[in-house]
Coordinates of C-alpha atoms in Angstrom, one line a residue:
X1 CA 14.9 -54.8 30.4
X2 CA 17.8 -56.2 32.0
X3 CA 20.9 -55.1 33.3
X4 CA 24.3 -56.2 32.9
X5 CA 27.7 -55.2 35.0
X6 CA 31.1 -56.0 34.4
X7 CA 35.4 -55.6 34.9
X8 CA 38.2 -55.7 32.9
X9 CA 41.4 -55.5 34.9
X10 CA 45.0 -54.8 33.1
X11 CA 48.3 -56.1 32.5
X12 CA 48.2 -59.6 34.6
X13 CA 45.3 -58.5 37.3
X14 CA 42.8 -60.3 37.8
X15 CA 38.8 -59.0 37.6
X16 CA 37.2 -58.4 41.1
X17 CA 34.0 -60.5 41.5
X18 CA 33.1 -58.3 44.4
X19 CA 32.5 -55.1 42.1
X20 CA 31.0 -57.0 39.1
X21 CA 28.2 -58.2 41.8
X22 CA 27.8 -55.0 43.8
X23 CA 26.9 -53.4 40.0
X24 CA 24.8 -56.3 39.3
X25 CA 23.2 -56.0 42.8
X26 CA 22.6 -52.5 41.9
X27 CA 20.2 -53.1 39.0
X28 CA 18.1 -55.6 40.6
X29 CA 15.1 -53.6 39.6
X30 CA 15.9 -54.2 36.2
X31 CA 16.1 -57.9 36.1
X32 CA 14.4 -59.4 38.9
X33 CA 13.8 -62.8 37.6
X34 CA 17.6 -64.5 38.2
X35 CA 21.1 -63.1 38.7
X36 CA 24.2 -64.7 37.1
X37 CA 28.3 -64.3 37.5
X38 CA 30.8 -65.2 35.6
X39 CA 34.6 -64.8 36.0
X40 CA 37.9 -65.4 34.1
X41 CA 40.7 -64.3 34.8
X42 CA 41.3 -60.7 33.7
X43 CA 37.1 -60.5 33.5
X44 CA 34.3 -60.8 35.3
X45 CA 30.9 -60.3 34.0
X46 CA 27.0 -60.2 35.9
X47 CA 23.4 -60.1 34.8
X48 CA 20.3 -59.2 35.9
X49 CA 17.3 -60.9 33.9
X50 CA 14.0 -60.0 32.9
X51 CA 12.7 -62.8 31.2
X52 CA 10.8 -61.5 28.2
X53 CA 12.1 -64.8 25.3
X54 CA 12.4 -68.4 26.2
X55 CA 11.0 -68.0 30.1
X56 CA 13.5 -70.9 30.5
X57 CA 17.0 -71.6 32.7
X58 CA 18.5 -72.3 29.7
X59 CA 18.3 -68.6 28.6
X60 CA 20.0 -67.7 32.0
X61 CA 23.2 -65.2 31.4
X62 CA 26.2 -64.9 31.6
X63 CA 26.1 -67.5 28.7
X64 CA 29.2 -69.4 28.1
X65 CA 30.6 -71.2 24.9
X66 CA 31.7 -74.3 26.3
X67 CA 34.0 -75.3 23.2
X68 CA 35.9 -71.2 23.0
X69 CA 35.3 -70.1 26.8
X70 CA 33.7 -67.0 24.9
X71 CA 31.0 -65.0 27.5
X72 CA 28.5 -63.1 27.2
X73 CA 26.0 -60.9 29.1
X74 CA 23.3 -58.9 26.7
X75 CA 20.6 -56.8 27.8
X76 CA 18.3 -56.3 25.0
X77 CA 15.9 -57.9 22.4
X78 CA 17.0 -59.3 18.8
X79 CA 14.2 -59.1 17.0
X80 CA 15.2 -61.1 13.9
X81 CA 16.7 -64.3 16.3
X82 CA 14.6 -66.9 14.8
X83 CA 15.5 -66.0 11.6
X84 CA 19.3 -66.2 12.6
X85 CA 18.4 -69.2 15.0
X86 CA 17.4 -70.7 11.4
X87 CA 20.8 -70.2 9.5
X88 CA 22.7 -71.0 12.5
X89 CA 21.2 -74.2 13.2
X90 CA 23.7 -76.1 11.0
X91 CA 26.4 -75.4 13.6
X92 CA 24.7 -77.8 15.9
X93 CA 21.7 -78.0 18.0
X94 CA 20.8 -75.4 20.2
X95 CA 20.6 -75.5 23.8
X96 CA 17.7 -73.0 24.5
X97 CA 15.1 -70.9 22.5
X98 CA 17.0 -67.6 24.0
X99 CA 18.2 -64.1 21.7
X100 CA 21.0 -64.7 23.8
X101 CA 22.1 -67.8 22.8
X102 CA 21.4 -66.6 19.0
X103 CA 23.8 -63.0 19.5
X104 CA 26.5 -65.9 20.9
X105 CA 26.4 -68.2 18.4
X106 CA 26.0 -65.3 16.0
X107 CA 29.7 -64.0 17.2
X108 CA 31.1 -67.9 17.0
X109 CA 30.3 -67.6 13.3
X110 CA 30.7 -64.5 12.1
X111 CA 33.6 -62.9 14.4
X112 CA 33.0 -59.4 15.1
X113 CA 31.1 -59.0 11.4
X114 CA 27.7 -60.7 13.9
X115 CA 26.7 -56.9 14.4
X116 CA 25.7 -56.6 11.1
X117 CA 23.1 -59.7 11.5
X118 CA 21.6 -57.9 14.5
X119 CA 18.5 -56.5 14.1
X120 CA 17.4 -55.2 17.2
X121 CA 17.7 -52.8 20.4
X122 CA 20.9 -54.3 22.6
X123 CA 24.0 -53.1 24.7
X124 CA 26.2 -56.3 25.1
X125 CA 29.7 -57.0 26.2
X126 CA 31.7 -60.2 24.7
X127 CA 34.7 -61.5 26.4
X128 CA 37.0 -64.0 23.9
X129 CA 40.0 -65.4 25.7
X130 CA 40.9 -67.1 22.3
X131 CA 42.2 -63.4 21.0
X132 CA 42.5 -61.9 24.3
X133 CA 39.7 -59.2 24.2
X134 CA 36.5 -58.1 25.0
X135 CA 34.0 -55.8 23.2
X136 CA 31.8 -53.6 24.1
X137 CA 28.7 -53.3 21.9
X138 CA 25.7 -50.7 21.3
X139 CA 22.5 -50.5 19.1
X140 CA 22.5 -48.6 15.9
X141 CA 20.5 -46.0 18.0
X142 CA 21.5 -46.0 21.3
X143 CA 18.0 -47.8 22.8
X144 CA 19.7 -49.7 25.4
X145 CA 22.3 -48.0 27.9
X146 CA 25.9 -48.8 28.7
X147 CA 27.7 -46.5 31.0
X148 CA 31.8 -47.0 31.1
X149 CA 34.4 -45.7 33.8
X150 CA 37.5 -46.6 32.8
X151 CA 41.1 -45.8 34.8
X152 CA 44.5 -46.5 33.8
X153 CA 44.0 -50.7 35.7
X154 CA 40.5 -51.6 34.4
X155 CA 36.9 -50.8 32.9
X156 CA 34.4 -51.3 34.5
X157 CA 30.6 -51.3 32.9
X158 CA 27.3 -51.2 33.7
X159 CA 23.7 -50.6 32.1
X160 CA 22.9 -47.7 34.8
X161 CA 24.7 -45.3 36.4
X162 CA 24.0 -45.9 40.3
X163 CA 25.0 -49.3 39.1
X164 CA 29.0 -47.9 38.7
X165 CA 28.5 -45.9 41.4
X166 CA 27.8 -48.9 43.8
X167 CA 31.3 -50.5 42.8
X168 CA 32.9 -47.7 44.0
X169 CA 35.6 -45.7 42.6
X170 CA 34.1 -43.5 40.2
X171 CA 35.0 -39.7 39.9
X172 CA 31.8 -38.0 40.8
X173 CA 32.8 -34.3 39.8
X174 CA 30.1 -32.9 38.0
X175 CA 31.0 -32.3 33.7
X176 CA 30.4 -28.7 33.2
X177 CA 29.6 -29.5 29.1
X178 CA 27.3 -32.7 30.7
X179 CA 25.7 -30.8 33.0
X180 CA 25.0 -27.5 30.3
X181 CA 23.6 -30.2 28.0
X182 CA 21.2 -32.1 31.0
X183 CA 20.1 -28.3 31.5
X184 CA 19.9 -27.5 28.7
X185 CA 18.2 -29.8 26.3
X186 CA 15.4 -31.6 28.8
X187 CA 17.9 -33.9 30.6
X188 CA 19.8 -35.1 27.5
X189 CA 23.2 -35.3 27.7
X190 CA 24.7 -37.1 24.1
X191 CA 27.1 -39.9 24.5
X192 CA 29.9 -40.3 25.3
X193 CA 29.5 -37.7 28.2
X194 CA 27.5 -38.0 31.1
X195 CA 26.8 -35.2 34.2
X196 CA 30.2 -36.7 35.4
X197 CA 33.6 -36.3 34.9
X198 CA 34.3 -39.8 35.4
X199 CA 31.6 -41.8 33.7
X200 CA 30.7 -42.4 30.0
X201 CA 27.8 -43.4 27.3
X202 CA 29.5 -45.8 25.1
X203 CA 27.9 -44.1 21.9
X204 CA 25.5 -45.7 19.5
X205 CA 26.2 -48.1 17.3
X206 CA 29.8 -48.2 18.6
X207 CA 32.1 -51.5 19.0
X208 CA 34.8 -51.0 21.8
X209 CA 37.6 -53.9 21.5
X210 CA 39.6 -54.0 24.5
X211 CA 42.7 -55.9 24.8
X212 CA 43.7 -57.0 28.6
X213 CA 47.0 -54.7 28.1
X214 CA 44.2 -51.8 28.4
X215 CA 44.5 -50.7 24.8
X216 CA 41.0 -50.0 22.9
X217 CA 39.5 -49.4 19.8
X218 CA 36.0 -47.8 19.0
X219 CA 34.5 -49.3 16.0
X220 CA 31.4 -47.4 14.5
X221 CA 29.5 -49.9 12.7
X222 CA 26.5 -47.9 11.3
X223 CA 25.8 -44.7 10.4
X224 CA 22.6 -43.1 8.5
X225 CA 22.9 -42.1 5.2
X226 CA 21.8 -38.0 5.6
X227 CA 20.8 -38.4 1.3
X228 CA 18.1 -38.5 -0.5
X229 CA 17.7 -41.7 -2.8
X230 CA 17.5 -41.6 -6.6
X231 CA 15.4 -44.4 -6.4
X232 CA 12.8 -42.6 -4.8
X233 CA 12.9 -39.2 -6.7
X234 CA 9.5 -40.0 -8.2
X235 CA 7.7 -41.0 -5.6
X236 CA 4.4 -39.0 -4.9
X237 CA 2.5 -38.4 -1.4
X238 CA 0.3 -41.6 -2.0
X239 CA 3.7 -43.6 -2.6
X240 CA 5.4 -42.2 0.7
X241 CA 2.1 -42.8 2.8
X242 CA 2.3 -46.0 1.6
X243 CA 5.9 -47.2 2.5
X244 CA 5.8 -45.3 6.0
X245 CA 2.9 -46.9 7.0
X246 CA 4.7 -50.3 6.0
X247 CA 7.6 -49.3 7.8
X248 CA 5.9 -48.7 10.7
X249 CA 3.8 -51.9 10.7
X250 CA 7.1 -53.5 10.3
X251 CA 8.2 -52.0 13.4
X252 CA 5.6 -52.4 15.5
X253 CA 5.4 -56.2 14.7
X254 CA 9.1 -57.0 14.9
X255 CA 8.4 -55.5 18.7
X256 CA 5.7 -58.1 19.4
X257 CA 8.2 -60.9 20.0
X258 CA 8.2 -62.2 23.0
X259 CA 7.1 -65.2 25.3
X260 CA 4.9 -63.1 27.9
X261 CA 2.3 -60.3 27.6
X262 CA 3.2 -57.6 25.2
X263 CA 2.2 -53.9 26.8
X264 CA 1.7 -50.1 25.3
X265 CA 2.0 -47.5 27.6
X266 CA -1.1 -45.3 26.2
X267 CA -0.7 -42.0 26.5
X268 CA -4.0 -41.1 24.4
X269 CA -1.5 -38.9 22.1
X270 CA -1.3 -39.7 18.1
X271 CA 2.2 -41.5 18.6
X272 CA 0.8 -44.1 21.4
X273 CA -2.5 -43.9 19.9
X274 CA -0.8 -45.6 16.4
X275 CA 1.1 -47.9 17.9
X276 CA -1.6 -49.2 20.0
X277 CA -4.0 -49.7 16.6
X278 CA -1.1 -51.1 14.8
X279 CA -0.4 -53.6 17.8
X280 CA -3.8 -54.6 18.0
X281 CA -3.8 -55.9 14.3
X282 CA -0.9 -57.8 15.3
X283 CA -2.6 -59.6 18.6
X284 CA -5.4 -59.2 20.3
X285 CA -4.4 -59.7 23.7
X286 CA -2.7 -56.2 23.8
X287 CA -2.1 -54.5 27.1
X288 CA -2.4 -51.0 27.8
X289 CA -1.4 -48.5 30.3
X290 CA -2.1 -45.0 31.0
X291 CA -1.1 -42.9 33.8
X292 CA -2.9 -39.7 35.2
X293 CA -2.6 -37.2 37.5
X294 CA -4.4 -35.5 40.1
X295 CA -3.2 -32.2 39.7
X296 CA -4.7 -32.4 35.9
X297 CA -8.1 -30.9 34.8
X298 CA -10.4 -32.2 32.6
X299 CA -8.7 -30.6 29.7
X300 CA -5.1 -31.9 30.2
X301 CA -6.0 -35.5 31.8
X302 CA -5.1 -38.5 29.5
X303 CA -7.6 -40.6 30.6
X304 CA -10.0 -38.9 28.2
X305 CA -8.0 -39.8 25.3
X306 CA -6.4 -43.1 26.3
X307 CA -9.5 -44.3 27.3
X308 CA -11.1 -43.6 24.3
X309 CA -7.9 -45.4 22.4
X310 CA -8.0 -48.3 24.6
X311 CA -11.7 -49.2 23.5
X312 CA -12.0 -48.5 20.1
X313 CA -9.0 -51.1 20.0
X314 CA -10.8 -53.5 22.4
X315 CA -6.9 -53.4 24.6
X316 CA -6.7 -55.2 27.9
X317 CA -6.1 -52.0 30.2
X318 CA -5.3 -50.4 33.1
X319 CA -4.9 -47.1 34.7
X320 CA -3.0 -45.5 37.5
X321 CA -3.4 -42.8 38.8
X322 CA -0.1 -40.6 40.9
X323 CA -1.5 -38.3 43.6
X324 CA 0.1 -34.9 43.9
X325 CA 2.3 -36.0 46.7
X326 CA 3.5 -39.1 44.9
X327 CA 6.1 -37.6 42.9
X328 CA 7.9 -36.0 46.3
X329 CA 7.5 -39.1 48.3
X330 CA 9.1 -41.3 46.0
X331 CA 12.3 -38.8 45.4
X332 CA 12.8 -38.5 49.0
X333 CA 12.6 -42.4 49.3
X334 CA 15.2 -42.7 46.6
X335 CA 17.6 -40.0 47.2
X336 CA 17.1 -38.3 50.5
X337 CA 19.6 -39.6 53.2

């Protein structure tokens, strides 16, 4: 999972440490395998890791070009990295077996073209001194979070909201359009709002340069194509089962990279239930995980269907169930005074 934090302080100030570690504080639940800070001059970044690829220190962020000075904190997973690690390598020698190290020497080579290489889920943030700017990077689809408050003397950044919230600072009037959307369609509220007036999403597949005079530029890099294909005007039922059962296998196995346990949270519907048979091809030693609740009857308590999944698939798995006075005890724990 991760979490990263950061500021960007204009016209000669220089970035508070302070706030980029009370942010990264913040999401300690996020990464709670190492911390890192990083700081220079008009930015300062922090990370909170999870360590999913290369279980190493040398995969610990903020990672730092020692040649440029270019940093980087990512939160995310690359899912093509070795394959970029490969055509990279001719730059020199890499230092870890790290996605993050890949997305940074990815940017050395290809300037701010790397996106395109990226295939993945990742919200990142890039600071260059040689050029004087930072960026401010999204997925294609908006998988990872990065929430922005930005005043007329810095940015600040973070992958959660509390997280901005912690450094202080932030206009907490409630967005009437947020707010009408979080009510509206099952807590979603698009990007670039949020339910406040002073925070926003930085939409998918979005690029923000920022220049250290406070000027910035939103770069969409991606967009779907809403069209059909000519190529594919004769293509039958057989031939589109066919390819989206590919495509899917192609996604489920580019999600099996990783250097620790992979998991499936099983909820015993058909979209859980597919991934979970498609995963299982990929490794055996697939975890699941299904959750149930008390306050369920027979009828509408997963277990009955995610158990079924789970051995018919031969998964590794586990079950919790939440009593009925779960739910309230842990909102009062989080948010009550």
């Amino acid at each position: 999972m991760c979490g990263i934090a950061g500021e960007l302080a204009f016209r000669g100030r220089r970035a508070d440490e302070r706030v980029a570690g009370a942010m990264t504080a913040a999401q300690a639940c996020r990464g709670p395998d190492g911390e890192g800070a990083w700081r220079g001059g008009w930015a300062a970044l922090g990370h909170r890791r999870l360590t999913v690829i290369d279980l190493s220190d040398a995969g610990a962020q903020p990672m730092v070009d020692d040649d440029s000075g270019v940093a980087l904190v990512f939160n995310g997973c690359i899912y093509n990295y070795r394959e970029l690690q490969a055509e990279l390598r001719d730059g020199g020698p890499f230092r870890s077996h790290s996605d993050t190290e890949v997305v940074l020497r990815a940017y050395l080579r290809w300037g701010e073209a790397f996106v395109h290489r990226l295939v993945g889920m990742f919200a990142l943030a890039i600071v260059d001194p040689r050029h004087d700017k930072a960026l401010l990077v999204r997925d294609r689809l908006g998988v990872k979070p990065l929430y922005v408050a930005r005043t007329s003397e810095r940015v600040r950044f973070a992958s959660t909201l509390p997280a901005l919230l912690a450094a202080g600072g932030v206009d907490t009037a409630l967005d009437p359009v947020g707010l009408h959307h979080y009510l509206s369609w099952h807590s979603i509220v698009p990007a670039p709002r949020t339910v406040l007036a002073g925070v926003e999403k930085l939409p998918p597949a979005t690029m923000r340069r920022i220049r250290s005079d406070g000027s910035a530029l939103d770069i969409m890099y991606w967009q779907p194509a809403y069209t059909r294909d000519p190529a594919h005007a004769d293509w039958g039922a057989d031939r589109w089962e066919q390819e989206i059962e590919q495509a899917l296998r192609t996604a489920v196995r580019r999600r099996m990279v990783a250097d620790v346990p992979v998991g499936v949270l099983l909820s015993g519907g058909l979209d859980s239930s597919l991934i979970v048979a498609l995963a299982a091809e990929e490794r055996p030693d697939v975890r699941t995980y299904s959750i149930g609740f008390d306050g369920a009857d027979a009828a509408g308590d997963e277990f009955v269907y995610s158990d079924a999944v789970a051995a018919a698939f031969g998964t590794d798995h586990r079950r919790w169930r939440a009593a009925d006075t779960d739910l309230a005890a842990a909102v009062r724990r989080r948010w009550v005074p």
